[in-house]
Short mmCIF file of C-alpha atoms in Angstrom, two decimals:
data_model
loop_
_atom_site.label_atom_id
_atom_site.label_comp_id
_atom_site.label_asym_id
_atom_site.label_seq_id
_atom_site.Cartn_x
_atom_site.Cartn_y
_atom_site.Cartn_z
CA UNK A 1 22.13 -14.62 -2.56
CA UNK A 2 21.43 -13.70 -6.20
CA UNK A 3 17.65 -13.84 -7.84
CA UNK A 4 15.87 -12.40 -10.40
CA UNK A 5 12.32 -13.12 -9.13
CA UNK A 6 10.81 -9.68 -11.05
CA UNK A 7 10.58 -8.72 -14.97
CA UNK A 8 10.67 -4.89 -13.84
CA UNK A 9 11.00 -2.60 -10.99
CA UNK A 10 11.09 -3.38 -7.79
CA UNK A 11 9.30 -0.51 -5.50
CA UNK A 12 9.65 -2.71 -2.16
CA UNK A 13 11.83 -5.58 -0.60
CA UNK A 14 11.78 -6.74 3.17
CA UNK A 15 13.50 -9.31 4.70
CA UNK A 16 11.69 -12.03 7.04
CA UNK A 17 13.49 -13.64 10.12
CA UNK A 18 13.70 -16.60 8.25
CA UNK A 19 16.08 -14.61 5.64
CA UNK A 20 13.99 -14.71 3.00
CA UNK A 21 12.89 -11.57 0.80
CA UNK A 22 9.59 -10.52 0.08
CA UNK A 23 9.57 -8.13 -3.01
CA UNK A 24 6.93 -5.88 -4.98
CA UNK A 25 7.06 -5.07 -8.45
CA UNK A 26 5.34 -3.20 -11.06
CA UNK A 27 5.91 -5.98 -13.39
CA UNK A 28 2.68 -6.92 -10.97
CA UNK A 29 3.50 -9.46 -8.76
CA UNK A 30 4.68 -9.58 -5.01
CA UNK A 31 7.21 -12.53 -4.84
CA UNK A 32 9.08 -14.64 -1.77
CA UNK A 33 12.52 -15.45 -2.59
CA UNK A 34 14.12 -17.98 -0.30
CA UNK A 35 17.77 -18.58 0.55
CA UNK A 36 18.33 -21.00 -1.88
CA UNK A 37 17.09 -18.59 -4.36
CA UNK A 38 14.25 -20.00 -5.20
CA UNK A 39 10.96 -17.59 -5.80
CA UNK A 40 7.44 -18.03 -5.31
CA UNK A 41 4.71 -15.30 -6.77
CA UNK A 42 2.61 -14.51 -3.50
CA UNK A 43 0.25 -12.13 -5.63
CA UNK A 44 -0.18 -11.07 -9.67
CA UNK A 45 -2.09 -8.10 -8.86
CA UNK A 46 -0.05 -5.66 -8.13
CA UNK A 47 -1.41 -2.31 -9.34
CA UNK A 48 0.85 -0.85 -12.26
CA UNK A 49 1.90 2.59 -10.15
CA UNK A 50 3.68 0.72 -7.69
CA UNK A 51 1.37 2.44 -4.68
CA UNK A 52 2.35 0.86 -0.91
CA UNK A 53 3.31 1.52 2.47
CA UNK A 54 4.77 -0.90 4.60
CA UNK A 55 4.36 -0.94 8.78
CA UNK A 56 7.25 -2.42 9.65
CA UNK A 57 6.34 -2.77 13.77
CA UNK A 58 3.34 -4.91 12.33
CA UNK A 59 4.70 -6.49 9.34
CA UNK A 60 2.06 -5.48 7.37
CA UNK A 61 2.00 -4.56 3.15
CA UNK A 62 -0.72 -2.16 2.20
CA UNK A 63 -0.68 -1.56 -1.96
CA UNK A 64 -2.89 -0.96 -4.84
CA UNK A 65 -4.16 -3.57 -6.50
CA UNK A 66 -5.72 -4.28 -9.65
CA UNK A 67 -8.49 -2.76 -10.80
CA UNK A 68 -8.91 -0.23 -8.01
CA UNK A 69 -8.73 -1.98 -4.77
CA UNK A 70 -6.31 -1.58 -1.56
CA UNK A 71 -4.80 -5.08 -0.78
CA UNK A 72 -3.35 -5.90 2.56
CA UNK A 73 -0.66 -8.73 3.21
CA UNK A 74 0.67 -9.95 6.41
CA UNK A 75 4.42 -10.52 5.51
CA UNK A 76 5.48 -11.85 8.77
CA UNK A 77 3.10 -14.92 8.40
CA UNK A 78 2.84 -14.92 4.55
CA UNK A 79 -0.56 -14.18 4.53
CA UNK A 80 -3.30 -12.39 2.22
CA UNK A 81 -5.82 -10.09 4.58
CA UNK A 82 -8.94 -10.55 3.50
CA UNK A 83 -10.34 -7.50 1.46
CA UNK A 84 -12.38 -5.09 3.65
CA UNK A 85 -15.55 -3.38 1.64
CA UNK A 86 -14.19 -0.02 2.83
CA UNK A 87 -11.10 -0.69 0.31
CA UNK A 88 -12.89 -1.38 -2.78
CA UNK A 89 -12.79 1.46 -5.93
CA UNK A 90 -10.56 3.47 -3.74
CA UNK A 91 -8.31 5.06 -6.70
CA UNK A 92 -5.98 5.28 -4.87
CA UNK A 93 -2.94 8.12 -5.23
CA UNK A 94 -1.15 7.37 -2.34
CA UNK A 95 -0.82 4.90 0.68
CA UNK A 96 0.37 5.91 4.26
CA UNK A 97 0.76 3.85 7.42
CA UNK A 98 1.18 5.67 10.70
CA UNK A 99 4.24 5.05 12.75
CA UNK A 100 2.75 1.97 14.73
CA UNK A 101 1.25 0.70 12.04
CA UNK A 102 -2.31 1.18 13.93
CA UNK A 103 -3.75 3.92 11.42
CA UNK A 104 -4.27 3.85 7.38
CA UNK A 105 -4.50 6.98 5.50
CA UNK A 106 -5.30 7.18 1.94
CA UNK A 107 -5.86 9.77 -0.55
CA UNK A 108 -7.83 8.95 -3.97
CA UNK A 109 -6.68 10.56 -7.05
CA UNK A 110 -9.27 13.50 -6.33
CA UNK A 111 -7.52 14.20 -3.43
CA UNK A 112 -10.04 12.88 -0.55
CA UNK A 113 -8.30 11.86 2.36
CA UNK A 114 -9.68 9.17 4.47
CA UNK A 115 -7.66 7.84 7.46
CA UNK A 116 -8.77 3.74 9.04
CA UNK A 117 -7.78 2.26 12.28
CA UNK A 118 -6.70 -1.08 11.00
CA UNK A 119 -6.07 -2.29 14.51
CA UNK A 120 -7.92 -5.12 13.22
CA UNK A 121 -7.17 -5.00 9.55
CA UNK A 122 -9.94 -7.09 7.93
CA UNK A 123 -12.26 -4.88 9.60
CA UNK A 124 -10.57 -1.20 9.39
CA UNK A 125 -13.20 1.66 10.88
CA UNK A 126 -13.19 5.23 9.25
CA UNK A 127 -12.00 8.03 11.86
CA UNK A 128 -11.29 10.82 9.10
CA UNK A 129 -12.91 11.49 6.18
CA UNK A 130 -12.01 15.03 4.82
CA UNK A 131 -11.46 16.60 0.67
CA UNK A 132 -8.12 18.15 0.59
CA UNK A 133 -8.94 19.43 -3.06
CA UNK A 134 -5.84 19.33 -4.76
CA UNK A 135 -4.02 16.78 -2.68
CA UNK A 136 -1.70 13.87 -4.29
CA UNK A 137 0.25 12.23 -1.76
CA UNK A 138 -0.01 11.43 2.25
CA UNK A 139 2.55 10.68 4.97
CA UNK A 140 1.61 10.51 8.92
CA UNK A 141 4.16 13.36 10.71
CA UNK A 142 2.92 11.42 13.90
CA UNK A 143 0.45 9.28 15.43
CA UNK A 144 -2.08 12.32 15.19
CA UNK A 145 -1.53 14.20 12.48
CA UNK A 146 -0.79 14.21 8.47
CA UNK A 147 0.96 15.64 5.69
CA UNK A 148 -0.85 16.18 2.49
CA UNK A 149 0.91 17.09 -0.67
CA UNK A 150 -0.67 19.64 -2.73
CA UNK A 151 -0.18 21.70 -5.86
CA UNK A 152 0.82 24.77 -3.46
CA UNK A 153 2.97 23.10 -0.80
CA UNK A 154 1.69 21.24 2.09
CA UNK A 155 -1.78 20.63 4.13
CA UNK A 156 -1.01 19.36 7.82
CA UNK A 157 -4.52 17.41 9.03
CA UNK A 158 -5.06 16.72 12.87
CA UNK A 159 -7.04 13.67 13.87
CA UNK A 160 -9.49 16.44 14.95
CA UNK A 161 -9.77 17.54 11.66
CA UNK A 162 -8.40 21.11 12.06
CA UNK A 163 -5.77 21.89 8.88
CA UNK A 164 -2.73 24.38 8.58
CA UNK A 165 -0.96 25.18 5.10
CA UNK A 166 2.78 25.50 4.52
CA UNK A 167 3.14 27.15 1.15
CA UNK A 168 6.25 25.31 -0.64
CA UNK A 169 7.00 27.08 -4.32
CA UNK A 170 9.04 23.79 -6.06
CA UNK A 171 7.90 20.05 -5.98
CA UNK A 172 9.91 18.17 -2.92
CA UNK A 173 10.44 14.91 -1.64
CA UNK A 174 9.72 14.40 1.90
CA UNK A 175 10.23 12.70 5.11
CA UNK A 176 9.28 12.82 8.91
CA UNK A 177 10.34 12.36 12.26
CA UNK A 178 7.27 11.25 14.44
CA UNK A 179 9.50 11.15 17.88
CA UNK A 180 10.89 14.90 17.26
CA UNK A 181 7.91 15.86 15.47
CA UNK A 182 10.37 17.10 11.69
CA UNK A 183 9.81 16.84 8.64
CA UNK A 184 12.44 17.62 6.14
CA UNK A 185 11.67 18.20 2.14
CA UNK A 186 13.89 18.49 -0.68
CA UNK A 187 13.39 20.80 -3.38
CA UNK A 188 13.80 19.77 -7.21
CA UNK A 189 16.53 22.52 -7.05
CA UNK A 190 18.46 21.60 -4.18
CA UNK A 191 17.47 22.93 -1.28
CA UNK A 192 16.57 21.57 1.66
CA UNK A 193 14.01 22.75 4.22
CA UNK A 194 13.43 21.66 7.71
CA UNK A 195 9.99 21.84 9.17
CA UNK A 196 9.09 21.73 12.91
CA UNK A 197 5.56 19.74 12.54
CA UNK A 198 4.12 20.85 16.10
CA UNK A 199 4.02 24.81 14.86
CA UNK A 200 3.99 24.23 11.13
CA UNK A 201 7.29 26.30 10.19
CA UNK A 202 10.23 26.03 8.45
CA UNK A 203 13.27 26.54 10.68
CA UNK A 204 16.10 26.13 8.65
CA UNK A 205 17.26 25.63 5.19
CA UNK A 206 20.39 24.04 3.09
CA UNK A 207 21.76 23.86 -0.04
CA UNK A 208 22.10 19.50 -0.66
CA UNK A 209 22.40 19.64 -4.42
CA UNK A 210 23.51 21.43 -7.05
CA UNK A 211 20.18 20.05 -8.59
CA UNK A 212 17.65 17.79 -7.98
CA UNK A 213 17.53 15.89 -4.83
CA UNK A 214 16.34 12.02 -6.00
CA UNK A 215 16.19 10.48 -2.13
CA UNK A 216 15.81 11.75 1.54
CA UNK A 217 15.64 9.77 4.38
CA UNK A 218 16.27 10.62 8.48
CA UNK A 219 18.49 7.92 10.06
CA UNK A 220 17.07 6.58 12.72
CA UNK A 221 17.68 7.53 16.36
CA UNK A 222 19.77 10.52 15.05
CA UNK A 223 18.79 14.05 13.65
CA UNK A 224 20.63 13.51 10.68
CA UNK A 225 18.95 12.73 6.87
CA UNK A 226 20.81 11.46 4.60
CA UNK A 227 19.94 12.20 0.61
CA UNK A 228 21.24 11.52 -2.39
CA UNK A 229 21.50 13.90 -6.34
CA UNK A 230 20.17 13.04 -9.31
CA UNK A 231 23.75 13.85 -10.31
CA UNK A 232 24.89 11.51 -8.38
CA UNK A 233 25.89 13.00 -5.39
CA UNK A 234 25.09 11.44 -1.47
CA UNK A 235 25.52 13.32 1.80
CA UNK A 236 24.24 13.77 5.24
CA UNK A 237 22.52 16.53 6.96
CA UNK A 238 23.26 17.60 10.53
CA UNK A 239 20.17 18.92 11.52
CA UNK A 240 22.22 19.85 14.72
#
């Protein structure tokens, strides 16, 4: 299979059990491409920014849409979720699904973080509502608890609303283990640091680049993440 079915960058692609691809581009659009490489435009309102998370164990698309809504889309059935009132002029500056797919958090470009059980997603209910200040970016470290990105480092958030701060000096890219509660960043100058999200520490560090780390990802059912250099470098890292 071979298919343009986007005029820019794709930010997303998922395939269905059918073995067709579901795709989300900047170029606005959120497209089906079928076997016989055919495509169909699901959506044209795709924000811009390319903001989404994807629950995989639910099949279900959260993004920014146009002008400054949250769209939802249910991938495994191909449909549109109707638009909650909770989701409307959200702003949003990032987009995080918990590991079920049972929870919603997202932080406006203010840096209020508000977290939805989306059990039923056309009719999501509020459990968190809390101003993180400076924060720009969200990811769920389990089924309880967040990581906020900040302009100092990082803001772990409990359901109960009770915070700790890890102070990180360069900007990072980041990922998370729910099941053995990690999180590993990357530094823009190579280094890698691996936090233990129960305690909120950092309990060991390595050198992955010789600059910039551009990807970081744990494999799953191993405690190994695999990254790659901006100068074109991969690798793996034994967390072992």
């Amino acid at each position: 299979l071979r298919a343009v079915p986007h005029g820019d960058n794709i930010r997303w692609a998922e395939g269905t059990p059918d073995g067709a691809i579901v795709s989300l581009s900047i170029d606005g659009t959120i497209t089906r491409t079928s076997r016989d490489q055919t495509s169909v435009v699901l959506a044209r309102d795709v924000s811009p920014r390319g903001r989404f998370s994807y629950a995989a164990a639910r099949g279900l698309l959260a993004y920014a849409c146009d002008p400054a809504e949250l769209c939802l889309w249910d991938v495994l059935h191909g449909t549109r979720i109707p638009a909650a009132q909770e989701f409307h002029d959200v702003q949003l500056a990032g987009i995080a699904f918990s590991p079920d797919g049972s929870q919603l958090a997202l932080i406006s470009q203010t840096g209020v973080l508000r977290v939805f059980d989306v059990t039923a997603p056309a009719q999501p209910v509020e459990r968190l509502h809390l101003d993180t200040k400076t924060g720009v970016a969200v990811m769920f470290v389990d089924e309880d608890a967040i990581a906020v990105a900040t302009q100092d480092g990082l803001e772990f958030v409990r359901m109960t609303g009770d915070t700790q701060t890890l102070p990180v000096p360069d900007p990072f890219v980041w990922d998370a283990s729910a099941a053995d509660h990690l999180m590993a960043l990357a530094t823009m100058r190579g280094e890698g640091l691996l936090v233990e999200t129960s305690h909120v520490r950092v309990t060991s560090h390595a050198t992955l680049c010789h600059d910039t780390v551009s990807g970081l990802k744990f494999l799953p059912g191993q405690r190994t993440v695999a990254y790659s250099c901006r100068e074109g470098t991969v690798g793996t890292w034994d967390l072992q």
